Amino acid sequence: MKTAVLVAVNVCLVITSALAVDRSKFRTCQQTSFCRRHREGHSRRLYEYELVPDSVHFHGLRHEKESEQKDASDVEDSQAKDSKESVWSSLSRRLLGKDGVDNDGVDNGGGDVKDSFRGTPATLTGKIVNTAKDTSSGSKEELEWSLHAMMDGILRMRITEKYGVPGSAHQNPRVTYDELVLNETDEWKESGFAEWVKPTKEAAAQSDALLKRLAGMVEPNADPSNYMALHYGDGEIDSATGNILLIRVKPFSVWLFREANIEAGPAVVLNSDSMMSFEVRRFKDAPEPEADESEEDGDEAEEEEGETPEKEIVGYWEDGLAIYADGTREEKKTESEEEEGEEEDHRKLAEEDSMEGLDRQGLWEEKFDSHEDSKPYGPMSVGMDISFPQCSHLFGIPEHASSTVLKATSGEGAHYKEPYRLYNLDVFEYELDEVMALYGAVPLVVSQSTETETTGVFWFNPTETFVDVTQSQESSSTHWMSESGIVDVFFMPGPDPAAVYGQYAKLTGTTPLPPMFSLAYHQCRWNYKDEKDVYHVHEKFEELDYPYDVLWLDIEHTDGKRYFTWDEKLFPNPAEMQEKLWSEGRRMVTIIDPHIKRDDGYAIHKEASAKGLYIKKKDGQIDYDGWCWPGSSSYLDFTQEKVRHWWAEQFGYSKYGGSTPSLFTWNDMNEPSVFNGPEVSMQKDLKNLNGDEHREWHNIYGMLFHRATGEGQVMRNPEKNIRPFVLSRSFFAGSQRYGSIWTGDNTAEWSHLEIAAPMLLSLNVAALSFVGADVGGFFGNPDAELFTRWMQAGAYQPFFRGHAHHDSKRREPWMFDGTTLNRLRHAAMARYALLPMWYTVFHEAEVTGMPVMRAMWMQYPRAQMLYPVDDQYLIGSDLLVRPVTKQGATEVEVLFPSKDLWYEADSLVLASSEKPDEGGVVSKVIPTSMDSIPVYQRGGSVIPRKLRLRRSTHMMKLDPYTLYVALDRESKATGTLYMDDEETFDYKSEGQYAIASFSVDLAGKSATFSNVVELGKGWSSSIDELATSRMVERVVIAGLAKRPGAVTLEGQILSFNYDEETKVVVIRKPAVSAMKSWTMLFS
């Protein structure tokens, strides 16, 4: 018996080891020189910054300048402008894109300086100097500083080197990517007013009184003359609705106050801990020995002392481990080996610190594993501490397999030893409760507090970034450390979640309304083998009346991993196959990855090579050659518009043979993943076609690939009027503009189901709304219980797809027993019934920027108990979802915000009716069966549904609506229903849409349920025809205290049923359109 137990334990250990990330492939902060230098203040003595008061210049606002009257200070400013080396003349060129560079970074003949700045002009500018005795460069360091006051309270702070100095290492600007990441400039407007508050010598000066008051709040016994401020906002200057940025001259720090809530203290603080660092570029003191010419970018593994002779490598797997000619595979390092290596790193650092207090390793070249980074420009990192006083809950900076609320990585009681890392990577079999980098990165953090309310900070830097989090009961602090780039920080002062997301939308855009089919269920597997397999799966869904909209094909559908091709033996008639599925309302998706097989007989490669579209080796001349699914591969440079356009052209029906309008796209491996590269990605010293190093644009590569693919789907149709659908694994800030995202290669384990909601909520915190986790887990084999619970949870996540690895057993719904099949079908049907609500919430997201899948605090910012909650969430404002994520669970805890009533979503039975409290929360233990998960509708809402069982969204298009009304404590409710053609851009370009706004008031004698319709101009002329296809067939109202005497509509008496026990009334066949205004009367 003991032997049997021992065997079982050993098997479990093997499985655990097999399904675990190979940590030796991925760097820690200790193994990353710039992070190691700056973490926990190791190099703090090299950086002591102060603002030079005499350099500060107030530029006012562009829209005010014509009416400005010049006073004495203006005269002084104009004299400064006339100076040959004036601050303004240099900054206007270097920071504001003028006199040589416009807002898109185009050289207009004013010099060689090109800074790709996009945005509003600077409001305040000046010079920051490093006064440390020993600087990182060994010489005097000057930085240029600007503040840009924008509409809606947004404030931008930008710090760069002093560009344009002939012969200096920083003669040319650092690489920035405003035009590739930030929103179109027509969304950017200056603030309504701005004034520079500076100290004076006048006894009764209001400016001195303000500075004294604010300075005294942030520093005991502060000297007001060491401070200045920028007061800005959208209303009247004396309306007390603006914001104030308090600026300390020496040492340099800034505090952002909301004018309406000054007494609460600052919402955000920068550099209060003096952790700002800016490694100014310099020339290398002495030439280093040249690398061995026989080595090519570190692609080939070096033989280390004590190792056995190298075997012949014939390939690589996705985990980055080599495949040898003898059929064996490279073994991953054990945990003890990894720990031993980390201990050695710590030892070396300790020795260096003891000798000179500084860590100089990795400044000019750096090695990890067998790969070398030549770092020709030397150390270029930037960093800053950003604090949130009176706030103990921070969110954002995805993607990590961890809780939605950020946990401490530094300081006493830290949950993690490593900082959160932002560096897009293909992490094979990622582990949970980790801060390791994953597939995407969004450097946005949002703070939530009852005292300082909601605030957002966007650290706009696409290079590798580490973020330390330190927490106390009084405040939370973050330390941002980026490998290169500039300091470019956007403040979003809120003060509530809706305001923060409106502000962030101005900067990076919103999620465009997806086509309706993409919100339905997607069926995927690596791989459906051939056309026969595709038809079998499709016909089985048909046979079982199981709704689905899209069938997916993975990499095996291609001719030898050559994208835009088909395996002619397995898929001889791809267009016919797509047309067959489309005839029954289904679409298809094929995978297209960024790695291009290096094969001269492959048209895509041949043309890309001939046109010079590939990323180059570090010499900037030779096409980079890395290893991915096809073997030897090259990678297109999607940072270039001409390359993105060329890629988009490949989706044309004449070029992508076998494609049809019902075929859409899946972008995978776009971190980019390179099996034989450092950390399973590209070397950092590779070059794009502009000669910029990969380290500068690594984190935006996947987003630009995603963007180009979406543009291709639009371009392929003559009218360019069909909305695209593209799924991507990799992302950055702004990816919400281009399509959907999923959480990558999860595992069929309960822990991965449990982490799905926190990960998806974290993505929504970063404004990525169209997101999902693969139902069932990619790796492994879920049993019936796990798969059922995952399908039930997946039905309430924005992107809803089932997916599986090729080694996993087939797990289509019919592969389980009959009872399980019925439960799975019921979960899918629940999703389809709520599609009108999903579509409406996505429309709201496009208009307002508010996330679709919301953490509870986003809707209830005063309920502090809900801040850390990530095992339940809201869809929009009205649907509360609590997935069941524990094996064998028969009950779950649900936290109900007591501000509102809550009804069970399907039966509309009242579930929570506690005393109203703005910040109150009620905990209830809810019994759960295997048939469903707890879902609740908020009292005071109207949710539209479609209840007729159909097998796809295409077949549901003309079906009537059922309106579910949940009354609040005052017997009132409101809601909206958004309608358009569900697939084209006509809702934008032609005004072909309608928005029904429902308002219910059943409290008084004149009880009514009314609909007021906003009709787009494109539909106004055909309203009568369209109205018949948008009918309401049923109204269900919950919370009605007593049976109504009668219900009438336009003089017609309507039939209804009333349930005395549940207090639910059902009005059947009101014969009214959702597209026309009307009023029901209750008596």
Short mmCIF file of C-alpha atoms in Angstrom, two decimals, residues 562-563 565 596-597 599-610 614 646 650 655:
data_model
loop_
_atom_site.label_atom_id
_atom_site.label_comp_id
_atom_site.label_asym_id
_atom_site.label_seq_id
_atom_site.Cartn_x
_atom_site.Cartn_y
_atom_site.Cartn_z
CA ARG A 562 3.47 29.30 -44.47
CA TYR A 563 0.78 31.78 -43.53
CA THR A 565 -1.65 29.28 -47.53
CA ILE A 596 7.70 34.32 -41.96
CA LYS A 597 9.25 31.06 -43.14
CA ASP A 599 11.79 29.86 -48.12
CA ASP A 600 12.49 31.46 -51.50
CA GLY A 601 9.61 29.47 -52.97
CA TYR A 602 7.19 31.12 -50.54
CA ALA A 603 5.73 34.24 -52.17
CA ILE A 604 5.27 36.19 -48.92
CA HIS A 605 8.90 35.72 -47.92
CA LYS A 606 10.23 36.32 -51.39
CA GLU A 607 8.43 39.66 -51.74
CA ALA A 608 9.16 40.82 -48.19
CA SER A 609 12.83 40.03 -48.67
CA ALA A 610 12.99 41.76 -52.05
CA TYR A 614 12.38 42.57 -42.43
CA TRP A 646 2.10 45.90 -47.34
CA GLN A 650 -1.82 40.43 -48.24
CA LYS A 655 -3.66 37.40 -52.62
#
